[in-house]
Amino acid sequence: MTRIVVISAGTSIPSSSRLLGERLGEATAATVTAAGGQPQVTQVELRTLAVELAHHLATRVPGTRLREAFDLVREADGVIAVTPVFNGSYSGLFKLFFDALDENVMRDRPVLLAATGGTARHSLVVEHAMLPLFYYLKARVAPHPVFAATKDWGSASGKLERRIARAAQAFAPLVMAGAPAGDDEFEVVDFTDLLGG
């Protein structure tokens, strides 16, 4: 079983971050299946854990549901991390969750980065905010992160779908192969496809 966990930090209902995470999870699962694997995709919506995250920040004692989310990440073969853009960076809820994880949980774990925002000008959040965070956590960052602006969801061009497919095709082999323990070398991340065709 190939375990993929989608962490989405959207706060609205419906959430574009949750939707992007779902699409990336589905595309990755399809790629894993096509390669002969058996994927299992689990969604974790951080808005449902907000109170427990705040309590954990003050007490360092995780509640039951937060502990379950931590265990999902710890046991995952790969993580898809999606955040909305708030004030030019990832959301506080997103950062709070990854701050709360035990040290080295993300080390060598394949991660696909994605973000959503109102306009394309927010796409640099992946390069300038998310990438340094996950490099610090020593995650194995997959190439081809995905950014989805509001207009991407209504576009008939299929560009977002192609970016999702490309990201999943690069992420799935990392998830299936795993990463060597103790490897401090980072993947070269290709940002040219964030908004490209």
Short mmCIF file of C-alpha atoms in Angstrom, two decimals:
data_model
loop_
_atom_site.label_atom_id
_atom_site.label_comp_id
_atom_site.label_asym_id
_atom_site.label_seq_id
_atom_site.Cartn_x
_atom_site.Cartn_y
_atom_site.Cartn_z
CA MET A 1 0.00 0.00 0.00
CA THR A 2 1.30 3.44 -0.97
CA ARG A 3 0.05 5.95 1.60
CA ILE A 4 -0.44 9.53 0.45
CA VAL A 5 -1.59 12.22 2.87
CA VAL A 6 -3.02 15.50 1.60
CA ILE A 7 -2.68 18.38 4.08
CA SER A 8 -4.85 21.36 3.12
CA ALA A 9 -4.99 24.61 5.06
CA GLY A 10 -8.01 26.28 3.48
CA THR A 11 -10.52 27.78 5.87
CA SER A 12 -13.52 28.39 3.63
CA ILE A 13 -16.24 25.92 2.65
CA PRO A 14 -15.79 24.96 -0.13
CA SER A 15 -12.05 25.50 -0.11
CA SER A 16 -9.98 25.89 -3.27
CA SER A 17 -6.98 24.54 -1.33
CA ARG A 18 -8.92 21.41 -0.43
CA LEU A 19 -10.04 21.08 -4.06
CA LEU A 20 -6.50 21.42 -5.39
CA GLY A 21 -5.30 18.88 -2.84
CA GLU A 22 -8.02 16.45 -3.90
CA ARG A 23 -7.09 16.79 -7.56
CA LEU A 24 -3.40 16.32 -6.86
CA GLY A 25 -4.18 13.29 -4.69
CA GLU A 26 -6.38 11.75 -7.38
CA ALA A 27 -3.79 12.36 -10.09
CA THR A 28 -1.01 10.91 -7.96
CA ALA A 29 -3.14 7.87 -7.10
CA ALA A 30 -3.89 7.31 -10.77
CA THR A 31 -0.17 7.47 -11.60
CA VAL A 32 0.70 5.06 -8.78
CA THR A 33 -2.03 2.67 -9.93
CA ALA A 34 -0.81 2.80 -13.52
CA ALA A 35 2.65 1.86 -12.26
CA GLY A 36 1.24 -1.19 -10.48
CA GLY A 37 0.95 0.27 -6.99
CA GLN A 38 -1.98 0.36 -4.58
CA PRO A 39 -2.51 3.95 -3.45
CA GLN A 40 -4.39 5.08 -0.37
CA VAL A 41 -5.12 8.81 -0.21
CA THR A 42 -6.15 10.45 3.07
CA GLN A 43 -7.30 14.07 3.38
CA VAL A 44 -6.44 16.17 6.43
CA GLU A 45 -8.17 19.57 6.59
CA LEU A 46 -6.36 21.76 9.06
CA ARG A 47 -9.37 24.02 9.68
CA THR A 48 -10.96 21.09 11.54
CA LEU A 49 -7.88 20.91 13.79
CA ALA A 50 -7.48 24.64 14.44
CA VAL A 51 -8.60 24.55 18.08
CA GLU A 52 -6.42 21.53 18.88
CA LEU A 53 -3.45 23.18 17.14
CA ALA A 54 -3.88 26.32 19.25
CA HIS A 55 -4.14 24.22 22.42
CA HIS A 56 -1.03 22.26 21.40
CA LEU A 57 0.86 25.53 20.87
CA ALA A 58 0.13 26.52 24.47
CA THR A 59 0.49 23.14 26.16
CA ARG A 60 2.56 20.95 23.79
CA VAL A 61 -0.05 18.24 24.39
CA PRO A 62 -1.82 17.12 21.20
CA GLY A 63 -5.49 16.23 21.29
CA THR A 64 -6.76 12.93 19.92
CA ARG A 65 -7.55 14.14 16.40
CA LEU A 66 -4.31 16.09 16.12
CA ARG A 67 -2.32 13.07 17.27
CA GLU A 68 -4.07 11.01 14.58
CA ALA A 69 -3.07 13.59 11.96
CA PHE A 70 0.54 13.49 13.18
CA ASP A 71 0.50 9.69 12.91
CA LEU A 72 -0.85 9.87 9.35
CA VAL A 73 2.05 12.10 8.33
CA ARG A 74 4.58 9.94 10.19
CA GLU A 75 3.37 6.83 8.35
CA ALA A 76 2.91 8.46 4.93
CA ASP A 77 4.95 7.50 1.91
CA GLY A 78 4.33 10.98 0.56
CA VAL A 79 2.67 14.25 1.59
CA ILE A 80 0.84 16.76 -0.59
CA ALA A 81 0.92 20.13 1.22
CA VAL A 82 -1.51 22.82 0.06
CA THR A 83 -1.98 26.29 1.50
CA PRO A 84 -3.92 29.40 0.57
CA VAL A 85 -1.86 32.58 0.26
CA PHE A 86 -2.39 34.94 3.20
CA ASN A 87 -0.52 38.27 3.18
CA GLY A 88 2.05 37.03 0.70
CA SER A 89 2.91 33.77 2.46
CA TYR A 90 1.48 30.45 3.63
CA SER A 91 -1.31 30.62 6.17
CA GLY A 92 -0.63 30.65 9.90
CA LEU A 93 -2.64 27.46 10.27
CA PHE A 94 -0.39 25.73 7.74
CA LYS A 95 2.78 26.83 9.54
CA LEU A 96 1.33 25.94 12.93
CA PHE A 97 0.75 22.34 11.84
CA PHE A 98 4.24 21.80 10.46
CA ASP A 99 5.76 23.54 13.49
CA ALA A 100 3.86 21.13 15.73
CA LEU A 101 5.22 17.96 14.10
CA ASP A 102 7.99 16.16 15.95
CA GLU A 103 11.50 16.95 14.76
CA ASN A 104 12.64 14.90 11.73
CA VAL A 105 9.15 13.62 10.86
CA MET A 106 9.43 15.28 7.45
CA ARG A 107 13.06 14.32 6.91
CA ASP A 108 13.48 12.53 3.54
CA ARG A 109 9.71 12.32 3.13
CA PRO A 110 8.55 13.13 -0.42
CA VAL A 111 6.45 16.30 -0.49
CA LEU A 112 4.51 17.93 -3.30
CA LEU A 113 3.96 21.64 -2.70
CA ALA A 114 0.87 23.51 -3.87
CA ALA A 115 -0.85 26.80 -3.16
CA THR A 116 -3.95 28.76 -4.09
CA GLY A 117 -4.48 32.49 -4.34
CA GLY A 118 -6.61 35.18 -5.88
CA THR A 119 -4.22 36.12 -8.67
CA ALA A 120 -1.16 34.75 -10.42
CA ARG A 121 1.06 37.35 -8.73
CA HIS A 122 0.89 35.22 -5.57
CA SER A 123 2.51 32.23 -7.27
CA LEU A 124 5.97 33.07 -5.89
CA VAL A 125 4.74 32.03 -2.44
CA VAL A 126 5.88 28.50 -3.28
CA GLU A 127 9.44 29.53 -4.05
CA HIS A 128 9.87 32.24 -1.43
CA ALA A 129 7.95 30.81 1.54
CA MET A 130 7.04 27.13 1.18
CA LEU A 131 10.28 25.86 -0.31
CA PRO A 132 12.55 27.26 2.44
CA LEU A 133 10.24 25.79 5.09
CA PHE A 134 10.37 22.29 3.62
CA TYR A 135 14.09 22.49 2.91
CA TYR A 136 14.54 23.36 6.58
CA LEU A 137 12.45 20.31 7.50
CA LYS A 138 14.72 18.28 5.18
CA ALA A 139 11.80 16.95 3.17
CA ARG A 140 12.39 15.55 -0.31
CA VAL A 141 10.62 18.21 -2.34
CA ALA A 142 9.12 17.02 -5.61
CA PRO A 143 9.63 19.02 -8.79
CA HIS A 144 6.73 20.87 -10.46
CA PRO A 145 4.82 22.49 -7.59
CA VAL A 146 1.36 23.76 -8.51
CA PHE A 147 -0.19 27.16 -7.96
CA ALA A 148 -3.86 27.74 -8.80
CA ALA A 149 -5.25 31.26 -9.09
CA THR A 150 -8.99 31.93 -8.92
CA LYS A 151 -9.29 32.25 -12.70
CA ASP A 152 -7.67 28.82 -13.23
CA TRP A 153 -10.74 27.04 -11.86
CA GLY A 154 -13.07 28.38 -14.53
CA SER A 155 -10.64 28.14 -17.43
CA ALA A 156 -11.48 25.87 -20.35
CA SER A 157 -7.84 25.81 -21.48
CA GLY A 158 -6.96 22.73 -19.42
CA LYS A 159 -3.71 24.33 -18.24
CA LEU A 160 -4.35 23.64 -14.56
CA GLU A 161 -5.21 20.01 -15.30
CA ARG A 162 -1.97 19.63 -17.25
CA ARG A 163 0.05 21.15 -14.41
CA ILE A 164 -1.62 18.81 -11.94
CA ALA A 165 -0.91 15.80 -14.14
CA ARG A 166 2.72 16.80 -14.63
CA ALA A 167 3.22 17.32 -10.90
CA ALA A 168 1.65 13.95 -10.08
CA GLN A 169 3.77 12.13 -12.64
CA ALA A 170 6.93 13.52 -11.05
CA PHE A 171 5.73 13.01 -7.45
CA ALA A 172 4.44 9.43 -7.74
CA PRO A 173 7.84 7.79 -8.41
CA LEU A 174 9.30 9.52 -5.35
CA VAL A 175 6.41 8.25 -3.24
CA MET A 176 6.75 4.70 -4.54
CA ALA A 177 10.53 4.58 -4.26
CA GLY A 178 10.87 6.39 -0.97
CA ALA A 179 14.07 8.27 -0.19
CA PRO A 180 17.35 7.06 1.30
CA ALA A 181 17.61 7.81 5.02
CA GLY A 182 20.15 10.45 5.86
CA ASP A 183 20.29 11.92 2.35
CA ASP A 184 20.85 15.63 2.81
CA GLU A 185 20.75 16.43 -0.90
CA PHE A 186 17.69 18.25 -2.15
CA GLU A 187 15.69 17.84 -5.31
CA VAL A 188 16.02 20.58 -7.88
CA VAL A 189 12.57 22.12 -8.03
CA ASP A 190 11.30 23.38 -11.37
CA PHE A 191 9.23 26.55 -10.90
CA THR A 192 8.78 27.22 -14.60
CA ASP A 193 5.61 25.17 -14.66
CA LEU A 194 3.78 26.87 -11.81
CA LEU A 195 1.66 28.90 -14.20
CA GLY A 196 2.87 27.59 -17.53
CA GLY A 197 1.13 25.43 -20.12
#
